[in-house]
């Protein structure tokens, strides 16, 4: 698809580690990650698992919160992510990086006091199996905090609401594997044997189209929606033109789910 407003939007997909790093540094990222950190109720001496740690954007804050005497274990299945995380924790004692999958964590039973997972379960093959693994590695009474979006809540203002609905439907049906995982987490965690004392909705509101584009990749995703038949070329052009030139507003809700083993 050729767009007359391509200069407004990113056209090249950023590397995964770069995308996660800048998401963590965004206003929306800092907001929900701060809520997750508070919900973990960390203190000195605890052992914490960051499951799907990515490039390690959260490892330093975890390490500071459990110092002195605490340990932080970052696990990711992607060696490139672990390589990106390594410089962040090089000077921090008590932080370890392990390669592994959330479906089969490389940890013994009942070895950590706290665990977190952040925007990981939306991509995994079997969220229930991952939750069973978190329950296995947590000590009795340990706390797991998860942060996951519900992509059905993505709402982008446009004079033609049908175009916005088609865009969101494409994301939920074709782009994200577990697109509504955010709303499912409390139920899945209960089924896995957790108690769920709190669910915290974190609704992210965007008024600046460029800032939103750094999260959503509007033009790249719209191009895929055209290829998949969710939008026509003309509809896509009208959609992007308004996003670029009209008053902009978009929102989406991420759920922070607090659980106890």
C-alpha positions as MATLAB code, in Angstrom:
seq = 'XXXXXXXXXXXXXXXXXXXXXXXXXXXXXXXXXXXXXXXXXXXXXXXXXXXXXXXXXXXXXXXXXXXXXXXXXXXXXXXXXXXXXXXXXXXXXXXXXXXXXXXXXXXXXXXXXXXXXXXXXXXXXXXXXXXXXXXXXXXXXXXXXXXXXXXXXXXXXXXXXXXXXXXXXXXXXXXXXXXXXXXXXXXXXXXXXXXXXXXXXXXXXXXXXXXXXXXXXXXXXXXXXXXXXXXXXXXXXXXXXXXXXXXXXXXXXXXXXXXXX';
ca = [
       0.000    0.000    0.000;
       1.314    3.433   -0.925;
       0.372    6.127    1.556;
       0.606    9.893    1.129;
       1.342   10.292    4.857;
       4.140    7.786    5.265;
       6.478   10.501    6.585;
       4.240   10.784    9.676;
       4.457    7.101   10.571;
       7.256    4.616   11.068;
       7.549    2.372    8.050;
      10.361    0.102    9.259;
       9.639   -2.274   12.117;
      12.101   -1.680   14.978;
      14.174   -4.552   16.308;
      12.301   -6.345   19.121;
      14.811   -5.332   21.810;
      14.688   -1.695   20.681;
      10.886   -1.701   20.652;
      10.657   -3.101   24.195;
      13.287   -0.678   25.486;
      11.503    2.387   24.158;
       8.109    1.075   25.311;
       9.515    0.804   28.830;
      10.720    4.408   28.639;
       7.388    5.787   27.367;
       4.877    7.492   29.657;
       2.466    4.578   29.282;
       5.234    2.057   29.950;
       6.476    3.791   33.069;
       2.922    4.034   34.394;
       1.942    0.382   34.243;
       5.423   -0.903   35.073;
       5.409    1.242   38.190;
       2.094   -0.295   39.197;
       3.520   -3.763   38.656;
       6.578   -2.980   40.761;
       4.434   -1.653   43.611;
       2.163   -4.711   43.455;
       5.113   -7.091   43.856;
       5.705   -5.735   47.394;
       9.445   -6.345   47.194;
      11.842   -6.066   50.105;
      15.458   -6.815   50.867;
      16.518  -10.438   50.588;
      13.768  -11.759   48.316;
      14.348  -13.865   45.206;
      12.526  -12.500   42.150;
      11.893  -14.019   38.725;
      11.414  -11.813   35.666;
       9.901  -14.301   33.207;
      10.352  -13.168   29.633;
      12.734  -10.422   30.746;
      13.481   -9.279   27.186;
      16.279   -6.692   27.001;
      16.222   -6.297   30.777;
      14.428   -2.981   31.104;
      13.051   -3.937   34.547;
      15.966   -5.838   36.043;
      17.699   -2.847   37.648;
      14.563   -1.690   39.456;
      13.953   -5.219   40.737;
      17.557   -5.539   41.920;
      17.389   -2.239   43.795;
      14.146   -3.239   45.487;
      15.531   -6.524   46.887;
      18.958   -5.221   47.896;
      20.812   -6.046   49.997;
      20.859   -9.799   49.886;
      18.192  -10.387   47.277;
      18.478  -12.103   43.918;
      16.899  -11.434   40.530;
      16.633  -14.072   37.798;
      15.861  -12.922   34.276;
      14.658  -15.663   31.940;
      14.098  -15.312   28.208;
      14.050  -17.782   25.337;
      15.715  -15.346   22.907;
      19.494  -15.154   23.203;
      19.512  -11.777   21.460;
      17.313  -10.398   24.230;
      19.623  -11.806   26.885;
      22.624  -10.303   25.094;
      20.886   -6.920   25.155;
      20.092   -7.329   28.863;
      23.616   -8.339   29.918;
      25.177   -4.821   29.867;
      22.318   -3.477   31.970;
      23.119   -5.775   34.876;
      26.897   -6.190   34.460;
      27.657   -4.110   37.548;
      24.802   -5.406   39.669;
      25.437   -8.277   42.094;
      22.760  -10.875   42.573;
      21.292  -10.666   39.051;
      21.383  -13.748   36.823;
      20.259  -14.289   33.238;
      19.059  -17.704   32.064;
      17.893  -18.862   28.680;
      14.610  -20.715   28.941;
      10.952  -20.804   28.020;
       8.035  -19.843   30.270;
       6.420  -23.206   29.443;
       9.368  -24.993   31.108;
      11.212  -22.620   33.408;
      14.846  -23.537   34.159;
      14.255  -23.369   37.927;
      13.613  -25.878   40.684;
      10.305  -26.073   42.517;
       9.567  -23.404   45.142;
      12.721  -21.374   44.543;
      11.463  -17.778   44.189;
       9.455  -15.448   46.404;
       8.138  -13.180   43.677;
       7.624  -13.430   39.916;
       6.576  -11.020   37.216;
       5.755  -11.366   33.548;
       5.104   -8.387   31.329;
       3.408   -8.528   27.900;
       4.705  -12.071   27.378;
       1.606  -14.245   27.700;
      -0.065  -12.540   24.739;
       2.468  -14.384   22.559;
       2.901  -17.824   24.145;
       1.514  -21.106   22.830;
      -0.129  -22.151   26.100;
      -0.805  -19.495   28.780;
      -2.270  -22.083   31.174;
       0.906  -24.131   31.049;
       2.998  -21.016   31.705;
       0.870  -20.195   34.746;
       1.343  -23.732   36.042;
       5.099  -23.192   35.748;
       4.928  -19.928   37.679;
       2.971  -21.686   40.409;
       5.561  -24.476   40.499;
       8.594  -22.216   40.983;
       6.985  -19.889   43.529;
       7.273  -20.641   47.201;
       3.988  -21.054   49.105;
       2.573  -17.591   49.678;
       4.713  -16.150   46.899;
       3.344  -13.448   44.644;
       3.065  -13.345   40.852;
       2.243  -10.064   39.101;
       1.329  -10.095   35.413;
       0.779   -7.231   32.993;
      -1.038   -7.978   29.737;
      -3.057   -5.904   27.275;
      -6.543   -6.670   26.059;
      -6.354   -5.741   22.388;
     -10.136   -5.755   22.030;
     -10.066   -2.528   24.057;
      -7.979   -0.682   21.459;
     -10.113    2.277   20.402;
      -8.919    4.807   17.837;
     -11.118    7.808   17.109;
     -12.050    8.231   13.438;
     -15.029    9.862   11.674;
     -15.858    6.423   10.272;
     -15.992    4.079   13.292;
     -16.197    1.049   11.017;
     -12.607    1.629    9.910;
     -11.427    1.716   13.521;
     -13.331   -1.467   14.284;
     -11.830   -3.200   11.236;
      -8.337   -2.138   12.278;
      -8.770   -3.458   15.820;
     -10.415   -6.648   14.593;
      -7.438   -7.318   12.330;
      -5.095   -7.009   15.316;
      -7.162   -9.312   17.521;
      -7.731  -11.933   14.821;
      -4.482  -11.909   12.866;
      -1.647  -10.101   14.680;
      -1.664  -11.028   18.387;
      -1.796  -14.720   19.291;
      -3.668  -14.309   22.596;
      -5.254  -10.930   21.953;
      -7.681  -10.913   24.909;
      -5.320  -12.472   27.461;
      -5.597   -9.425   29.739;
      -9.227  -10.159   30.629;
      -8.536  -13.898   30.932;
      -5.671  -13.772   33.407;
      -7.672  -13.746   36.633;
      -9.617  -16.821   35.548;
      -6.556  -18.672   34.240;
      -4.597  -17.874   37.397;
      -7.430  -19.174   39.585;
      -7.533  -22.365   37.526;
      -3.763  -22.748   38.070;
      -4.182  -22.633   41.854;
      -3.493  -18.948   42.541;
      -5.519  -16.585   44.650;
      -6.240  -13.315   42.841;
      -6.569  -10.468   45.362;
      -6.448   -7.594   42.861;
      -6.854   -6.710   39.197;
      -5.676   -3.219   38.249;
      -6.763   -1.735   34.911;
      -4.184    0.580   33.372;
      -5.838    2.480   30.523;
      -3.336    4.198   28.283;
      -4.625    7.280   26.474;
      -2.706    8.748   23.554;
      -3.272   12.275   22.224;
      -0.151   12.490   20.081;
      -0.221   10.358   16.938;
       3.553   10.019   16.724;
       3.794    8.766   20.285;
       0.977    6.305   19.648;
       2.589    5.161   16.411;
       5.721    4.159   18.311;
       3.550    1.649   20.166;
       1.072    0.596   17.481;
       2.945    0.982   14.176;
      -0.133    2.323   12.398;
       1.061    2.303    8.799;
       2.791   -1.083    8.992;
      -0.250   -2.651   10.644;
      -2.664   -0.985    8.246;
      -0.676   -2.377    5.320;
      -1.100   -5.859    6.780;
      -4.826   -5.236    7.299;
      -5.188   -4.407    3.608;
      -3.287   -7.544    2.615;
      -5.552   -9.610    4.887;
      -8.740   -8.087    3.476;
      -9.873   -6.128    6.522;
      -9.540   -2.752    4.759;
      -9.532   -1.685    1.129;
      -6.769    0.515   -0.275;
      -9.096    3.523   -0.264;
     -10.268    2.857    3.285;
      -6.680    2.506    4.473;
      -5.688    5.783    2.846;
      -8.638    7.576    4.466;
      -7.870    5.974    7.819;
      -4.205    6.995    7.829;
      -4.900   10.487    6.460;
      -7.220   11.313    9.348;
      -4.847    9.852   11.932;
      -2.042   11.996   10.556;
      -3.961   15.264   10.095;
      -7.069   15.230   12.285;
      -7.345   15.582   16.070;
      -6.019   12.296   17.426;
      -7.129   10.115   20.329;
      -6.559    6.437   20.995;
      -6.760    4.287   24.099;
      -6.143    0.718   25.193;
      -6.360   -1.093   28.511;
      -3.666   -3.271   30.023;
      -4.505   -5.341   33.099;
      -2.113   -5.747   36.015;
      -3.180   -8.953   37.720;
      -1.894   -9.638   41.222;
      -1.867  -13.272   42.350;
      -0.629  -15.313   45.295;
       0.479  -18.943   45.289;
];
